[in-house]
Structure formats: structure tokens, C-alpha cells
PDB file of C-alpha atoms and ligand atoms in Angstrom:
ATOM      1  CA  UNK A  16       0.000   0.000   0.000  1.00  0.00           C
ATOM      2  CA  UNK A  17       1.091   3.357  -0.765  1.00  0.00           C
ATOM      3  CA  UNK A  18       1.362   6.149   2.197  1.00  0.00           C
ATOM      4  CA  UNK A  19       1.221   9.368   1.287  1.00  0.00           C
ATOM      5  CA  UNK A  20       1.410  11.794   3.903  1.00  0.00           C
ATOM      6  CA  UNK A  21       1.354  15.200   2.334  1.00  0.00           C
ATOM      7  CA  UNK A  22       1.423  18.491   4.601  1.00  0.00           C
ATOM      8  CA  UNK A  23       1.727  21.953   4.639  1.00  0.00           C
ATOM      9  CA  UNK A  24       3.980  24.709   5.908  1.00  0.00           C
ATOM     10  CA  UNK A  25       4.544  28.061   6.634  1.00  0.00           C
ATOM     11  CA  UNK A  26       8.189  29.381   5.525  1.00  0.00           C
ATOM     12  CA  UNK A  27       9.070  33.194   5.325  1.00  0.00           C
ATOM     13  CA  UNK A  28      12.018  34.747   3.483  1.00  0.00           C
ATOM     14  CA  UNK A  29      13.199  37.168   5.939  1.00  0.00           C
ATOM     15  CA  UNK A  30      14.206  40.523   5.314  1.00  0.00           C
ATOM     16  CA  UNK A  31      17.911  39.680   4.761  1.00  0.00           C
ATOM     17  CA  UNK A  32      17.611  37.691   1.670  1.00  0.00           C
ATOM     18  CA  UNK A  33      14.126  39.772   0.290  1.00  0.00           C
ATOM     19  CA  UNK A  34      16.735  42.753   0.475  1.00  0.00           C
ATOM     20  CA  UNK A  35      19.238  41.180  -1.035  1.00  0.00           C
ATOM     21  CA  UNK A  36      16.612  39.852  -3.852  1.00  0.00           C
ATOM     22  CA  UNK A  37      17.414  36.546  -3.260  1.00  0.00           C
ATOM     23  CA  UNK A  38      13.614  35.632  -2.965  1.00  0.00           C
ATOM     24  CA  UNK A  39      13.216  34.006  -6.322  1.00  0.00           C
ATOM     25  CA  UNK A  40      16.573  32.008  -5.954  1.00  0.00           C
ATOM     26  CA  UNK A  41      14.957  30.515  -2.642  1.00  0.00           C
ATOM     27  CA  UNK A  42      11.383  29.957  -4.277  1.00  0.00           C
ATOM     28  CA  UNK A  43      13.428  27.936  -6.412  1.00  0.00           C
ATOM     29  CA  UNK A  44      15.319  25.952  -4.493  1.00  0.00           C
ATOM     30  CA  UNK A  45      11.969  24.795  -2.884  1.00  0.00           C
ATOM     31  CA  UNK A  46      10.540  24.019  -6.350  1.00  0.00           C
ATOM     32  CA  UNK A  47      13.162  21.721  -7.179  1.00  0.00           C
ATOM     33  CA  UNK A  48      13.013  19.590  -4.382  1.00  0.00           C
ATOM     34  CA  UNK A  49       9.337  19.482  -4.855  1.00  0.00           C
ATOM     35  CA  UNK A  50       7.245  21.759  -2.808  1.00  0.00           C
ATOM     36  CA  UNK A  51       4.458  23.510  -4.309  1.00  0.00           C
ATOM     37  CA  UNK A  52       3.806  26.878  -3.469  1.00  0.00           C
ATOM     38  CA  UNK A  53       0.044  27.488  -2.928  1.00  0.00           C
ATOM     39  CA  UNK A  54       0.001  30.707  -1.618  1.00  0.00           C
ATOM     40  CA  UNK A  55       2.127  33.696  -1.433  1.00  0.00           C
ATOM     41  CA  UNK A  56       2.782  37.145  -0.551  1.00  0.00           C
ATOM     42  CA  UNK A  57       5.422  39.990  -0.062  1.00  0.00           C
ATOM     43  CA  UNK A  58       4.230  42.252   2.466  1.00  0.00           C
ATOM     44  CA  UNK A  59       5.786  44.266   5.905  1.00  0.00           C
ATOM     45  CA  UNK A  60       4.463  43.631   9.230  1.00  0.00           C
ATOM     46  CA  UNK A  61       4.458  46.061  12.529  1.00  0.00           C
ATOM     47  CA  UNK A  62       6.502  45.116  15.060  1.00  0.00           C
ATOM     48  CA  UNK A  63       3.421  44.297  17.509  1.00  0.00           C
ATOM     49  CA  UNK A  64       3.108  41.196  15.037  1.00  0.00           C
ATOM     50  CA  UNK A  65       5.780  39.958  14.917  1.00  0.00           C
ATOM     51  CA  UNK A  66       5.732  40.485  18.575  1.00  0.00           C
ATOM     52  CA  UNK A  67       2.749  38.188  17.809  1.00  0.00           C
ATOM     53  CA  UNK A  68       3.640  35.613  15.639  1.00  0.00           C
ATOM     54  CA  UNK A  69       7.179  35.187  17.699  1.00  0.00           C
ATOM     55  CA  UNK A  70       5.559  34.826  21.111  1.00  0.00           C
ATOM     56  CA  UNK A  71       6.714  31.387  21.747  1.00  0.00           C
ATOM     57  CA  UNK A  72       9.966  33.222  22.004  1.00  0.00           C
ATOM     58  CA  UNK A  73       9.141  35.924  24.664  1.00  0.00           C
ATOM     59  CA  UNK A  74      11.703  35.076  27.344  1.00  0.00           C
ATOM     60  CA  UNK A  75      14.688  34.929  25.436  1.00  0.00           C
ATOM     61  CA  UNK A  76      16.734  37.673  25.841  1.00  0.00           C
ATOM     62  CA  UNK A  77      17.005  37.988  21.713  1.00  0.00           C
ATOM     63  CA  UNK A  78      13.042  37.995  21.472  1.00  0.00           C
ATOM     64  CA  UNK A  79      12.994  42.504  20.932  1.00  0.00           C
ATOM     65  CA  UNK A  80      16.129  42.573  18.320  1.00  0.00           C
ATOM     66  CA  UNK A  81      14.161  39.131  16.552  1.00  0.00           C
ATOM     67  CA  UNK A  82      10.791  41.053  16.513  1.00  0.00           C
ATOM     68  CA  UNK A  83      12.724  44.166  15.525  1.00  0.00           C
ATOM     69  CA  UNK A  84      14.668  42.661  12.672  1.00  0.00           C
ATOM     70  CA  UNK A  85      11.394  40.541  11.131  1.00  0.00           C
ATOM     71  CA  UNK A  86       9.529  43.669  11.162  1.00  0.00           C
ATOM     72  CA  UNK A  87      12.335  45.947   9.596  1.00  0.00           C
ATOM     73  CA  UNK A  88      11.869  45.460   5.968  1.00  0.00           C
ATOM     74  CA  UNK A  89       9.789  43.460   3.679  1.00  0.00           C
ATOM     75  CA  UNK A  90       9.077  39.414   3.675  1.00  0.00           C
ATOM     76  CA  UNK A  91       7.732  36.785   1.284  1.00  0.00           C
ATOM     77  CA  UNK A  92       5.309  34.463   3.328  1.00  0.00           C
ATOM     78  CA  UNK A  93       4.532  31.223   1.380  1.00  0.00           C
ATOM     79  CA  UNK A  94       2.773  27.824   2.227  1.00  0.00           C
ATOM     80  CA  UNK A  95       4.535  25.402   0.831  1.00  0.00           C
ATOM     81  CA  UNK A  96       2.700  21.759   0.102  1.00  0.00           C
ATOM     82  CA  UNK A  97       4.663  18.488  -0.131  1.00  0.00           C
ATOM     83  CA  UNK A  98       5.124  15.526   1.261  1.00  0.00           C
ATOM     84  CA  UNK A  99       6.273  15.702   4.939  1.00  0.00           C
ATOM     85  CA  UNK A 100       6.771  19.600   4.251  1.00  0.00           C
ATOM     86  CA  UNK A 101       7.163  20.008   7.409  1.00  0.00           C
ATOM     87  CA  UNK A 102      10.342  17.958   8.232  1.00  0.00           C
ATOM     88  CA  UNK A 103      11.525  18.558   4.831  1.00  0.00           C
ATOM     89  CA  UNK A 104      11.275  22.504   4.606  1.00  0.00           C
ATOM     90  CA  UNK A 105      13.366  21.992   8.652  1.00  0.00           C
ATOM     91  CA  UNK A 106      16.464  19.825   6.146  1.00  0.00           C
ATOM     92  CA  UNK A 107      15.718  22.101   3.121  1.00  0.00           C
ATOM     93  CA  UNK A 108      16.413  25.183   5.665  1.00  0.00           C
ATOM     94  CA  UNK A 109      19.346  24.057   7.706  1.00  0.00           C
ATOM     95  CA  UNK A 110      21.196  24.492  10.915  1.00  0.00           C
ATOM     96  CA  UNK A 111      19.725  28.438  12.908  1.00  0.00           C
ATOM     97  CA  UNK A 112      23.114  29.422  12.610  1.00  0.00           C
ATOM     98  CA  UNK A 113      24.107  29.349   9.116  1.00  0.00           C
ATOM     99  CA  UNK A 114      28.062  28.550  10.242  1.00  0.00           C
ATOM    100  CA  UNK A 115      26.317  25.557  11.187  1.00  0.00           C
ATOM    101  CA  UNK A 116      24.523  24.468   8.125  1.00  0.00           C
ATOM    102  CA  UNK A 117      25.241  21.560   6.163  1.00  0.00           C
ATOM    103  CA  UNK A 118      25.875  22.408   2.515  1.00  0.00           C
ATOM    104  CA  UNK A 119      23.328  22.555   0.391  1.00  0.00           C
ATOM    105  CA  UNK A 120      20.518  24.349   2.607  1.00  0.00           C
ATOM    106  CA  UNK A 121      19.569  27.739   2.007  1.00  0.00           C
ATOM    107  CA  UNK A 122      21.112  28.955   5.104  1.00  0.00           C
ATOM    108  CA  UNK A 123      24.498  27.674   4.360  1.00  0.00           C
ATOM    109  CA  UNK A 124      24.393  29.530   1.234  1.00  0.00           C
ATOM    110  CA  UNK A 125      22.310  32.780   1.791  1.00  0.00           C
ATOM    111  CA  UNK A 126      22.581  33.187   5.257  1.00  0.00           C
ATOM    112  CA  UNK A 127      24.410  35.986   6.953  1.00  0.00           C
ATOM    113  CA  UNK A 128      24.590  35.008  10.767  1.00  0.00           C
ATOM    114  CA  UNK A 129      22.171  33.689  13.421  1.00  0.00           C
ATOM    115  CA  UNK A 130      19.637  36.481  13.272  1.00  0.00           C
ATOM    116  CA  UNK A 131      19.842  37.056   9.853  1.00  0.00           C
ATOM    117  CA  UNK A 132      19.408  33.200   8.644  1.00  0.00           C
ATOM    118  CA  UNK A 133      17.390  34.367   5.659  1.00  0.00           C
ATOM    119  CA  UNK A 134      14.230  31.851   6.005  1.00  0.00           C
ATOM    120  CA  UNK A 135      11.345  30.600   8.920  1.00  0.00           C
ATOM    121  CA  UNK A 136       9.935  27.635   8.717  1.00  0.00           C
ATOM    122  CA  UNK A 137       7.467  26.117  10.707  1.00  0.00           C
ATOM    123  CA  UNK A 138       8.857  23.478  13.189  1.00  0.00           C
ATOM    124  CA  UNK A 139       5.514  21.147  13.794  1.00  0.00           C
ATOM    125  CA  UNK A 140       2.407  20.446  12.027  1.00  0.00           C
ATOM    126  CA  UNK A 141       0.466  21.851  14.710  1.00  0.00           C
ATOM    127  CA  UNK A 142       2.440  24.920  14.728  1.00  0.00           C
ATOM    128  CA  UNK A 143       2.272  24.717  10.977  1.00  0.00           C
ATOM    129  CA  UNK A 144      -1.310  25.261  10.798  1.00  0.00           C
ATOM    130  CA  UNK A 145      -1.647  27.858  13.401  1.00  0.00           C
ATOM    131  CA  UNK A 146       1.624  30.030  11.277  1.00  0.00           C
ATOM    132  CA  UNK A 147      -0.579  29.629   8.199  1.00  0.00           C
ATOM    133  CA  UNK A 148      -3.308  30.821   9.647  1.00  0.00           C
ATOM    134  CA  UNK A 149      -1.775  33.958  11.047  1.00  0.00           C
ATOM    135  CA  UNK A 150      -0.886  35.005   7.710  1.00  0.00           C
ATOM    136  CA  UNK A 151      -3.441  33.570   5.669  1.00  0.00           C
ATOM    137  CA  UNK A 152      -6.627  33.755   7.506  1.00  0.00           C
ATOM    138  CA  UNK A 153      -8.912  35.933   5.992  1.00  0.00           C
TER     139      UNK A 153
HETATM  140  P1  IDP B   2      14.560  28.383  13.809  1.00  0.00           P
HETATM  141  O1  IDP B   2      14.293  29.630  12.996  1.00  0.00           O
HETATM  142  O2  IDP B   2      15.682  27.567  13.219  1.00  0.00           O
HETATM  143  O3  IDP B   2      13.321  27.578  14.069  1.00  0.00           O
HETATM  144  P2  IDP B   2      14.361  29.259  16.570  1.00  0.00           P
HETATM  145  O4  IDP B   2      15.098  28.654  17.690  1.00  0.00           O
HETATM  146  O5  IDP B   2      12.897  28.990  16.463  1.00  0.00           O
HETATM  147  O6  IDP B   2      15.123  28.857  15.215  1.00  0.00           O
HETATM  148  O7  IDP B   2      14.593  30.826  16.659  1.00  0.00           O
HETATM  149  C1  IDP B   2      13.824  31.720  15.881  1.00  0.00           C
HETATM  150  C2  IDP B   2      14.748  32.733  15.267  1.00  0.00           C
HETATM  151  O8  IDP B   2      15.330  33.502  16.311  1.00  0.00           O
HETATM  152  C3  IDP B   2      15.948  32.148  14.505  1.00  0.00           C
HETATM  153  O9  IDP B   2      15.648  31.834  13.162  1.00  0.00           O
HETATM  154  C4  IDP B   2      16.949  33.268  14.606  1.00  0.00           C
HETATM  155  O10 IDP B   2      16.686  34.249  13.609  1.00  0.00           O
HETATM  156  C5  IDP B   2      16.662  33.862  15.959  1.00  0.00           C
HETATM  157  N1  IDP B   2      17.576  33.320  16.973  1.00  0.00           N
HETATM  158  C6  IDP B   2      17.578  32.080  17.498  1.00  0.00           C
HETATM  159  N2  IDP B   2      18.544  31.926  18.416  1.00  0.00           N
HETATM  160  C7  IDP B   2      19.180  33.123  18.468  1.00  0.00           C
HETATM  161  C8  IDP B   2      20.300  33.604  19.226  1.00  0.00           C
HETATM  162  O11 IDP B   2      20.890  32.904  20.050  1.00  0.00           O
HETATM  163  N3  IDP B   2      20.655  34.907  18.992  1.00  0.00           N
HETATM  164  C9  IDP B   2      20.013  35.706  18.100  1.00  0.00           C
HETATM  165  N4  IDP B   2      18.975  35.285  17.367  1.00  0.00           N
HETATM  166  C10 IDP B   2      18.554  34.005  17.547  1.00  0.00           C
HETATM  167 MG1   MG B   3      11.625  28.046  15.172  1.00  0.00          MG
END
């Protein structure tokens, strides 16, 4: 029998690599290993959400300078469909700090340091569906 097991996720391209026009050179990279991109959108967000949408980060002591920085500039927010997107957006991605990304992942080839890592993804399927949401509820 055949399992499929496709998902969705939410991935951003942070300010960083939007800036730096990188965003088609990541949209690709996501096309060729397979994930579709059903919806998308460039826009800029206030501070207060992504004060919001970062919450689950409120104690660490980089939570104001990560709210700060997502907020400072324009993003692209996709959902991305594919099987186990979720898990395979996390490999696609690599390593939070792109010194320690494995070749091959967008942050071991766009990204600048820890902060600016170029792309969010979502980390669960439950927090998957509540990122889309935030974005794409309407
Ligand atoms: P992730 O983006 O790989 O899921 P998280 O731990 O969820 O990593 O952290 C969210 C974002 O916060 C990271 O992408 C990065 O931009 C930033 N961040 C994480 N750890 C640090 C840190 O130690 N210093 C500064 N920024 C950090
Ligand atoms: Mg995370």
C-alpha cells in the first residue's frame, strides 16, 4: 500500500535575503526539491506582530532585536505543500546558525549570521497550521 502523507507549511524569506533579492533564488530551491507553493505574498508587518507571531519566544533575551529585525523590511510568506513539508522545509532550511549548516541548505548559502538566517519555517504540524493561519486567515 502506498502512504502518502502530504502536509503543509509556513516558511518566510526574511528581510535579509528579500533585500538582497534573493527571494526568487529561494522559491526555487523549494521548487526543485518538490514543494508547491500554494500561496504567497510579499508584504511588511508592525513590530506588535511579529511580537505576535514570535511569542513562543518571549523570554529569550534575543526575542525585541528578533521582533525588531522581522519587522524591519519586507518578507515573502509562502505555504509550501509536499510531502512531509514540514520535516523537509526543517532539512531544506538548515542548521539556525548558518556557520552551522550543512551544505546545500539555504542557510548555508544565503545566510548571513544567526539572526539574519534568511528563512522561517514552521517546526511542527500543529504549529504549521496555526503560522498559516496567522498570515493567511482571511
Ligand atoms: P529556527 O528559525 O531555526 O526555528 P528558533 O530557535 O525557532 O530557530 O529561533 C527563531 C529565530 O530567532 C531564529 O531563526 C533566529 O533568527 C533567531 N535566533 C535564534 N537563536 C538566536 C540567538 O541565540 N541569537 C540571536 N537570534 C537568535
Ligand atoms: Mg523556530
Amino acid at each position: 500500500m502506498i502512504m502518502s502523507n502530504t502536509e503543509q507549511t509556513l516558511s518566510i524569506i526574511k528581510p535579509d535575503a528579500v533585500e538582497r533579492s534573493l527571494d526568487n533564488e529561494i522559491k526555487e530551491m523549494f521548487k526543485n526539491k518538490g514543494f508547491l507553493i500554494v500561496k504567497e505574498k510579499k508584504i511588511q508587518i508592525e513590530k506588535s506582530e511579529a511580537e505576535k507571531f514570535y511569542k513562543v519566544h518571549e523570554t529569550k533575551p534575543f526575542y525585541n532585536d528578533l521582533c525588531a529585525y522581522l519587522s524591519s523590511g519586507p518578507i515573502v510568506v509562502m505555504i509550501l505543500e509536499r510531502e512531509n513539508a514540514v520535516s523537509g522545509n526543517r532539512d531544506l532550511m538548515g542548521a539556525t546558525n548558518p556557520n552551522d549548516a550543512e551544505e546545500g541548505t539555504i542557510r548555508k548559502k544565503y545566510g548571513i549570521s544567526i539572526d539574519k538566517n534568511s528563512v522561517h519555517g514552521s517546526d511542527s504540524v500543529e504549529n504549521a497550521k496555526i503560522e498559516i493561519d496567522f498570515f493567511f486567515k482571511d
